Coordinates of C-alpha atoms and ligand atoms in Angstrom, one line a residue:
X16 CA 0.0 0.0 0.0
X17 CA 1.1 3.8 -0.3
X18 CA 1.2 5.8 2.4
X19 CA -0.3 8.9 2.5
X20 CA 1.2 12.2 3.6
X21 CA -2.1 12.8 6.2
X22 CA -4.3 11.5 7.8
X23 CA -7.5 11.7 10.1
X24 CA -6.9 11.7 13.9
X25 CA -8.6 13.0 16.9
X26 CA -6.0 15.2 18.7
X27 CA -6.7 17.7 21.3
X28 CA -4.0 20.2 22.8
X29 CA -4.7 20.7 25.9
X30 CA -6.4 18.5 28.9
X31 CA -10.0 19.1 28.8
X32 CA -9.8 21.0 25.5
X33 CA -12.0 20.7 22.1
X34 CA -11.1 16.9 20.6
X35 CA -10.7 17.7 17.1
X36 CA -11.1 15.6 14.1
X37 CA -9.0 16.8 11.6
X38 CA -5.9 15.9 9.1
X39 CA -2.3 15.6 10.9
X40 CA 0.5 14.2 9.8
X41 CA 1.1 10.2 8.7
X42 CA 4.4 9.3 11.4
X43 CA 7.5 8.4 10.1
X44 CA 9.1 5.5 12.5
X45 CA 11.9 5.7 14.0
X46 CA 14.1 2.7 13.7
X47 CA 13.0 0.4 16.4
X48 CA 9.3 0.7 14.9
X49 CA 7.0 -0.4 12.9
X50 CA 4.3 1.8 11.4
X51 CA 1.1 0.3 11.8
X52 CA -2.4 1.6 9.7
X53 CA -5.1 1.3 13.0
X54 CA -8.3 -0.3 11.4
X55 CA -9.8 -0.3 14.6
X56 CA -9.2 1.0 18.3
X57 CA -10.9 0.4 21.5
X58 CA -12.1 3.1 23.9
X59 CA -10.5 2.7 27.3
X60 CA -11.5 4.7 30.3
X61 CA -7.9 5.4 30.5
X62 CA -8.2 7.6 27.6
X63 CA -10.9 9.6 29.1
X64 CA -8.2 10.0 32.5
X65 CA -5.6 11.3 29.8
X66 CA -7.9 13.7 27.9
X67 CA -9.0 15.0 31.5
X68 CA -5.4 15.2 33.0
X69 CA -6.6 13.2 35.7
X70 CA -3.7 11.7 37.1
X71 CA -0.1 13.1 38.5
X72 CA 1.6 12.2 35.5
X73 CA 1.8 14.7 32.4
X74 CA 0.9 13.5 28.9
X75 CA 2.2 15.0 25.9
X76 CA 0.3 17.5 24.1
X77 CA -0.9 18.2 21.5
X78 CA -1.8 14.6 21.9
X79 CA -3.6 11.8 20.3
X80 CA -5.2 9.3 22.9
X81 CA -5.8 5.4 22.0
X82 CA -4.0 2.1 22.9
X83 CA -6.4 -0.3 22.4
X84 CA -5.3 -0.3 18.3
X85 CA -5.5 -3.4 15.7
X86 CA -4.1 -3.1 12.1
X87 CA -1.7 -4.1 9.6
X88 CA 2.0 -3.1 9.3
X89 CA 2.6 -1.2 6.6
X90 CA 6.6 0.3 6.8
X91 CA 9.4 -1.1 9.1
X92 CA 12.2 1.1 11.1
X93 CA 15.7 0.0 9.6
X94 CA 16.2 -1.6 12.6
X95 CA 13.3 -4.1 12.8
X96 CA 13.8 -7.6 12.7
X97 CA 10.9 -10.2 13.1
X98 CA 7.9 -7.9 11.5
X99 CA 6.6 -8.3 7.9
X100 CA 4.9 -5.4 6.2
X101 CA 1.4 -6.8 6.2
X102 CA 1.2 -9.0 9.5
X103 CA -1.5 -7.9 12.0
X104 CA -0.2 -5.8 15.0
X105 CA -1.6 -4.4 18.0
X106 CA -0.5 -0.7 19.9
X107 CA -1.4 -1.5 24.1
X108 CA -0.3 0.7 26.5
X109 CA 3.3 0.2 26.9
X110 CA 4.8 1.1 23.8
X111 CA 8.7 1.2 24.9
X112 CA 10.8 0.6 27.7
X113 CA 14.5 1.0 28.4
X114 CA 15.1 -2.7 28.4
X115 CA 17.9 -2.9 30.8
X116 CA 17.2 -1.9 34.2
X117 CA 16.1 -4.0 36.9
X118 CA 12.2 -3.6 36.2
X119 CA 13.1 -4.4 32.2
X120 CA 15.5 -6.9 33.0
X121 CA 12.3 -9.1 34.7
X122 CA 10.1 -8.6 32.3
X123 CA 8.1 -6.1 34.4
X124 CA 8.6 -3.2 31.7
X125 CA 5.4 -1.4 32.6
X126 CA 7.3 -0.4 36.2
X127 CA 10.4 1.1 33.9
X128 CA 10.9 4.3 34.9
X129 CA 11.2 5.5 31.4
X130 CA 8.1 3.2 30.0
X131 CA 6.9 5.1 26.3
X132 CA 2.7 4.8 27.0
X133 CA 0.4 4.7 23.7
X134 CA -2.3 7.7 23.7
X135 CA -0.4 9.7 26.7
X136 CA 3.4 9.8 26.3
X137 CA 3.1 8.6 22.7
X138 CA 0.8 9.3 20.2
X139 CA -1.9 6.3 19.9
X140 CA -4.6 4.7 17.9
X141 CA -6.9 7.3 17.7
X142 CA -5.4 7.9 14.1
X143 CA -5.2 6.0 10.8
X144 CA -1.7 5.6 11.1
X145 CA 0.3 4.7 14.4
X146 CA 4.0 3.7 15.2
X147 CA 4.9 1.3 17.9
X148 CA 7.7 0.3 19.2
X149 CA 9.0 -3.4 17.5
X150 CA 9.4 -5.1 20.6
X151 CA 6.1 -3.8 22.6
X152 CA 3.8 -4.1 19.5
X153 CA 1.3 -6.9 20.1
X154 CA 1.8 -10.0 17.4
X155 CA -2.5 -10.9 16.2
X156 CA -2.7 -13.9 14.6
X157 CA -3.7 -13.5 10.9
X158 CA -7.4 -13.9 10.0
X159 CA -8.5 -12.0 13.4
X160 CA -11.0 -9.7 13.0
X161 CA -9.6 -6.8 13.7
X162 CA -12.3 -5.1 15.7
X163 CA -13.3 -7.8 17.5
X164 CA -9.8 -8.4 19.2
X165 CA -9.0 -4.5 20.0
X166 CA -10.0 -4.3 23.6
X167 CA -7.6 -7.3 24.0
X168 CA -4.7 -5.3 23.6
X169 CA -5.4 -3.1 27.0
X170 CA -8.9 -4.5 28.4
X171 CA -7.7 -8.2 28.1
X172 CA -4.4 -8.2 28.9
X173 CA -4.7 -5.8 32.4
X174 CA -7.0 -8.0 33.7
X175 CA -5.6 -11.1 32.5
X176 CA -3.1 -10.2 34.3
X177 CA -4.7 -8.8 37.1
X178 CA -6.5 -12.1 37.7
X179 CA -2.9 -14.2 37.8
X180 CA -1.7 -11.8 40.2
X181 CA -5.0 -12.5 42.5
X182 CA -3.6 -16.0 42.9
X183 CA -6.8 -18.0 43.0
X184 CA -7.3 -22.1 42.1
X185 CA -10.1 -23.1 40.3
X186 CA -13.1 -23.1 42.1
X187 CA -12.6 -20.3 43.9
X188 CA -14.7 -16.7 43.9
X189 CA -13.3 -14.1 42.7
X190 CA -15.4 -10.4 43.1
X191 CA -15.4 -8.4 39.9
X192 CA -16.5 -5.0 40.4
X193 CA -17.2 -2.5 37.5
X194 CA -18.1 -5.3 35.8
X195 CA -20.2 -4.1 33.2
X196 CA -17.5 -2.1 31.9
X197 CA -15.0 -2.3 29.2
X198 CA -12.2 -3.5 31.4
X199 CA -15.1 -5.9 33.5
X200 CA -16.9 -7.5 31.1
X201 CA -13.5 -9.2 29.6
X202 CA -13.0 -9.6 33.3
X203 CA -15.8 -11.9 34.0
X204 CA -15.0 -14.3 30.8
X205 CA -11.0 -14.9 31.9
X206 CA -12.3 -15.6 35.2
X207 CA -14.9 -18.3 34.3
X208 CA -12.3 -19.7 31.9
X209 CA -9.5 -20.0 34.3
X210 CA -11.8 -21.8 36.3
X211 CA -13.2 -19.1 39.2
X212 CA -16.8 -18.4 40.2
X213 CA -17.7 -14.9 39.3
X214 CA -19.4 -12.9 41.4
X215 CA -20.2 -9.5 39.4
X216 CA -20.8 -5.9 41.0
X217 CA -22.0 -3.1 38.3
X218 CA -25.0 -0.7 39.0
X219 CA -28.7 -1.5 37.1
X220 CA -30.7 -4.6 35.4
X221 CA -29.4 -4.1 31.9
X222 CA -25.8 -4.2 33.3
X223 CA -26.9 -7.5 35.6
X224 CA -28.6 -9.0 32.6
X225 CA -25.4 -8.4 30.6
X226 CA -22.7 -9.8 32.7
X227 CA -25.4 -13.0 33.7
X228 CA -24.7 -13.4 30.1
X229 CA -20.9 -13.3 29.8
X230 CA -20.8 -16.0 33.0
X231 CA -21.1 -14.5 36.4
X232 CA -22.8 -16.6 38.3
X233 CA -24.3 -13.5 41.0
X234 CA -24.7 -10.0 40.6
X235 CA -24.9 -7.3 43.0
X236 CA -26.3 -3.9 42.2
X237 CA -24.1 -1.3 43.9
X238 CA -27.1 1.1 43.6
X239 CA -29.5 -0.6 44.8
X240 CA -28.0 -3.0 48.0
X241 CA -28.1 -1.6 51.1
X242 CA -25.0 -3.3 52.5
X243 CA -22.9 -4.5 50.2
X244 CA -19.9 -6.3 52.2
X245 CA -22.9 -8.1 53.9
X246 CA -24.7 -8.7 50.6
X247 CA -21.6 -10.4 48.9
X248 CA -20.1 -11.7 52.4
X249 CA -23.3 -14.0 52.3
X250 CA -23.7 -15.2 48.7
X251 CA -20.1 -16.0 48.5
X252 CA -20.1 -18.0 51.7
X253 CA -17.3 -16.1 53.5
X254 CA -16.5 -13.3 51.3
X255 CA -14.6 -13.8 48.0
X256 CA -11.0 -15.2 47.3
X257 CA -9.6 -12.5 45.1
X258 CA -11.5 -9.5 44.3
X259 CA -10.3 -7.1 41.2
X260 CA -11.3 -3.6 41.3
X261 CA -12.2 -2.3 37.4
X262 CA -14.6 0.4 38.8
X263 CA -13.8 3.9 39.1
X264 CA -14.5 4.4 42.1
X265 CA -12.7 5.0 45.9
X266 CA -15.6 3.8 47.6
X267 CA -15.6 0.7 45.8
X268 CA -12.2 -0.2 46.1
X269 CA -12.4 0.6 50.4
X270 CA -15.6 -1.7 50.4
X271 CA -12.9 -5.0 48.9
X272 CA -11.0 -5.1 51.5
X273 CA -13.9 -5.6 53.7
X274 CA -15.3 -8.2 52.1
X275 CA -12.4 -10.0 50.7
X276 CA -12.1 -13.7 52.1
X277 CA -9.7 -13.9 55.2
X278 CA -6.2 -14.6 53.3
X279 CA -7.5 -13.6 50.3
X280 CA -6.2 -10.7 47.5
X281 CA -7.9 -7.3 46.5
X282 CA -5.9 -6.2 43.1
X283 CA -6.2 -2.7 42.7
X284 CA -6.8 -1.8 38.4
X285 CA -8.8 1.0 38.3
X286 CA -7.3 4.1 38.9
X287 CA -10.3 7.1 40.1
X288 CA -8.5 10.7 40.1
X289 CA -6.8 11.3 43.7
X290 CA -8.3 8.1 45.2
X291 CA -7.1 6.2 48.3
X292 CA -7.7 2.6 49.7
X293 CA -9.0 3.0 53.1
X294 CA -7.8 -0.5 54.6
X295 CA -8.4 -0.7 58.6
X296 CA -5.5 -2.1 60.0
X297 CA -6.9 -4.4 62.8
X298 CA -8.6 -5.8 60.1
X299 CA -6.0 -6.3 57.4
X300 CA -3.8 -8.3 60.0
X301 CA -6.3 -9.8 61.4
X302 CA -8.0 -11.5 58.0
X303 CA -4.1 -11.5 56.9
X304 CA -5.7 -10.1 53.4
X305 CA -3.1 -8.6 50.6
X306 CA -3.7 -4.8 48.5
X307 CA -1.6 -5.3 45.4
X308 CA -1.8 -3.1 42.2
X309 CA -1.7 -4.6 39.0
X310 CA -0.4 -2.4 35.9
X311 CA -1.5 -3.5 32.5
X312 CA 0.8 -7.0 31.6
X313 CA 3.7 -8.0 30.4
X314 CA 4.6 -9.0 26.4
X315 CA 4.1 -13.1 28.2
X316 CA 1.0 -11.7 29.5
X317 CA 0.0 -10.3 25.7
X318 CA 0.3 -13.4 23.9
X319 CA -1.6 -15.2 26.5
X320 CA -4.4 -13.0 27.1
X321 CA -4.8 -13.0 23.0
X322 CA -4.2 -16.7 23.0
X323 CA -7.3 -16.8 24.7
X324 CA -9.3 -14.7 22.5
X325 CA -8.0 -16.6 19.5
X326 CA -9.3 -19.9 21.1
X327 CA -12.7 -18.6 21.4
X328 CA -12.9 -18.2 25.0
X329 CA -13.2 -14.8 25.2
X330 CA -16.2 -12.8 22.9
X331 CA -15.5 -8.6 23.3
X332 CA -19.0 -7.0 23.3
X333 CA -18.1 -4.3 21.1
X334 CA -20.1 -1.7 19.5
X335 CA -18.7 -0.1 16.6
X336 CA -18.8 3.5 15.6
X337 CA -16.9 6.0 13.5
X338 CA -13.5 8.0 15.1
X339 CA -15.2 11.4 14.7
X340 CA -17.9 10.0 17.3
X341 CA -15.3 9.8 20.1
X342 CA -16.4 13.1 21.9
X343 CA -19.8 11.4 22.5
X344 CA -18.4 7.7 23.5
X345 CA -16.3 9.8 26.5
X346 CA -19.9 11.6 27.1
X347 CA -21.6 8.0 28.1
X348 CA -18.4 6.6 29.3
X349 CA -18.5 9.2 32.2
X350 CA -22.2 8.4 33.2
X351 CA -21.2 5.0 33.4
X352 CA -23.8 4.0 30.5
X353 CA -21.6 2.1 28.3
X354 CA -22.0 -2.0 28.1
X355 CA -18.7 -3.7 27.5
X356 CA -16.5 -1.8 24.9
X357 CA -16.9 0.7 22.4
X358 CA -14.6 0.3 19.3
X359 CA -13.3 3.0 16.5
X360 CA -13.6 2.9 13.1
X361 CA -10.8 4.7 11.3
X362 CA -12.2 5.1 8.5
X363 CA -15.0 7.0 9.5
Ligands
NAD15 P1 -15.6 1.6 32.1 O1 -16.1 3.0 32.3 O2 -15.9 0.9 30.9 O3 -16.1 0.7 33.3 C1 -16.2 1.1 34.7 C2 -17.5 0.4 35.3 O4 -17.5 0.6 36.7 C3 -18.8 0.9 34.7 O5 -19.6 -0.2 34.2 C4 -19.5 1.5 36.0 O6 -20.9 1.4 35.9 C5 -18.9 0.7 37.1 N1 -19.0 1.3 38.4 C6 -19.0 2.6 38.7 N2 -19.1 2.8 40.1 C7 -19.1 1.5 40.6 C8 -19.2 1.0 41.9 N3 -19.3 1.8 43.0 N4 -19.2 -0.3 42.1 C9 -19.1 -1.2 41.0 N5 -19.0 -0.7 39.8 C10 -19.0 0.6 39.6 O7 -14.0 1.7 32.4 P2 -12.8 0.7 31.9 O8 -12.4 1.1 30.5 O9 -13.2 -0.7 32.2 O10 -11.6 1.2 32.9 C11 -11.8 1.0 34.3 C12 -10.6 1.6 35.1 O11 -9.4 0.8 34.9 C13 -10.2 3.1 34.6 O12 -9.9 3.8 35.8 C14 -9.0 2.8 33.8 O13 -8.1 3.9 33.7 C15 -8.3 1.7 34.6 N6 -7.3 0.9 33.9 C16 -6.3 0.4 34.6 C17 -5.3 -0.3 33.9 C18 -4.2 -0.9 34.7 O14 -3.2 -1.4 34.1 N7 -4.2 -0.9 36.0 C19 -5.5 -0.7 32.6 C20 -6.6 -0.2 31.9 C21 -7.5 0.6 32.5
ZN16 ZN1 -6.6 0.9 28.6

């Protein structure tokens, strides 16, 4: 294919400010990437967090969001070895890392100090044409649909991951809450098909309905229990192994560590502006419960977490709608209205 000289993007220029759809330059990679044309992208909440400059960490600007991007290479860095113009790649979150200090050395390169991050340090998928680091970018099997596997590349992997570092054996409950969500709703399907009972926490029917659907076996409405620790204390019999925290909210996250099992994990995912886990001491030694974050995955964790997809295991309840429309997605996103993901169209 040629590659053009522009392209359409949505970049903005300052956090908060107008989200423009307009024509910006194609990328030129540099030599450790690969330049990949983004059929499709999936809407995180984290790109809502970078547009709104919620977090103590500065994004560029101008800057174009996305890392939740699936396409096909179409030019190669001089230095790229392994890539063929034409394979199907993936831009996630972590789109560089130093590679040599202790973090990189362990394959923990999201903790690098200097980690390059896809729609915040880096420009991202929220564009027709992205580049990506050789290393980081995400190998997708060919003949994936495109769409379909996008919210893999952040949704899947982070809590993938998130659920391996819960530590549970099969049988076990594990708590989902904001499970509804983008993040949640992938969630509730790698639970179930590592083996773990799902109990799922969302607010309203059509949310219970839907993640009933993807395998939970109980659902508790935030909005409408009266005491939740008690409410999900009781229907899991002792309060849940693992619990993993996709909402966006401090409250939710204070209410896992009181009704986490005794010995069991709260993982930490979501990431509400200026929030704090409220964890009573007496009570954390006492239940001899663990608080541990859990920060996207690793490139193991990738091909895993889309190893599942590609088997069949995991179904991403996407809806589809054009680029320009990304203004509005971030509108229902911050009511809490969507269901599962919404995905980008490129070309439109
Ligand atoms: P989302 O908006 O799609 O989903 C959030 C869900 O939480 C919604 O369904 C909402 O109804 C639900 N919710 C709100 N309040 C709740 C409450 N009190 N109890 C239970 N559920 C509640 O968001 P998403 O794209 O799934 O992202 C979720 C969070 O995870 C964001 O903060 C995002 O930045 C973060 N994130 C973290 C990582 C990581 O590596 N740690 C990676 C990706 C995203
Ligand atoms: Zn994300």
């Amino acid at each position: 294919m040629s590659i053009p000289k522009t392209q359409k993007a949505i970049i903005f220029e300052t956090n908060g400010g107008p989200l423009q759809y307009k024509d910006i330059p194609v990328p030129t990679p540099k030599a450790n990437e690969i330049l990949i044309n983004v059929k499709y992208s999936g809407v995180c909440h984290t790109d809502l967090h970078a547009w709104k400059g919620d977090w103590p960490l500065d994004t560029k600007l101008p800057l174009v969001g996305g890392h939740e991007g699936a396409g096909v290479v179409v030019a190669l860095g001089e230095n790229v070895k392994g890539w063929e113009i034409g394979d199907l790649a993936g831009i996630k979150w972590l789109n560089g890392s130093c590679m040599s200090c202790e973090y990189c050395q362990k394959a923990n390169e999201s903790n690098c100090a200097s980690a390059d991050l896809s729609g915040y340090t880096h420009d991202g998928s929220f564009q027709q044409f992205a580049t990506a680091d050789a290393i980081q970018a995400a190998r997708i099997p060919k003949g994936t649909d495109l769409a379909q596997v996008s919210p893999i590349l952040c949704a899947g992997i982070t809590v993938y991951k998130a659920l391996k570092t819960a530590n549970l054996s099969a049988g076990e409950w594990v708590a989902i809450s904001g499970a509804g969500g983008g993040l949640g709703s992938l969630a509730v399907q790698y639970a179930t098909a590592m083996g773990y009972r799902v109990l799922a926490i969302d607010g309203g029917d059509e949310k219970g309905a839907f993640v009933k659907s993807l395998g939970a076996e109980v659902f508790v409405d935030f909005t409408k229990s009266k005491d939740i620790v008690k409410d999900i204390v009781a229907a899991t019999n002792g309060g849940p192994h693992g619990v993993i925290n996709v909402s966006v909210s401090e409250a939710a996250v204070s209410q896992s560590v009181q009704y986490v099992r005794s010995c069991g994990t709260v993982v930490l995912v979501g990431l509400p502006a200026g929030a704090k886990v409220i964890a009573p001491v007496f009570d954390s030694v006492v239940k001899s419960i663990s608080i541990k974050g859990s920060y996207v995955g690793n490139r193991a964790d990738t091909a895993e977490a889309i190893d599942f997809f590609s088997r069949g295991l995991i179904k991403c309840p996407i809806k589809i709608v054009g680029l320009s429309e990304l203004a509005s997605i971030y509108e229902l996103m911050e009511q809490g209205k969507i269901l599962g993901r919404y995905v980008v169209d490129t070309s439109k």
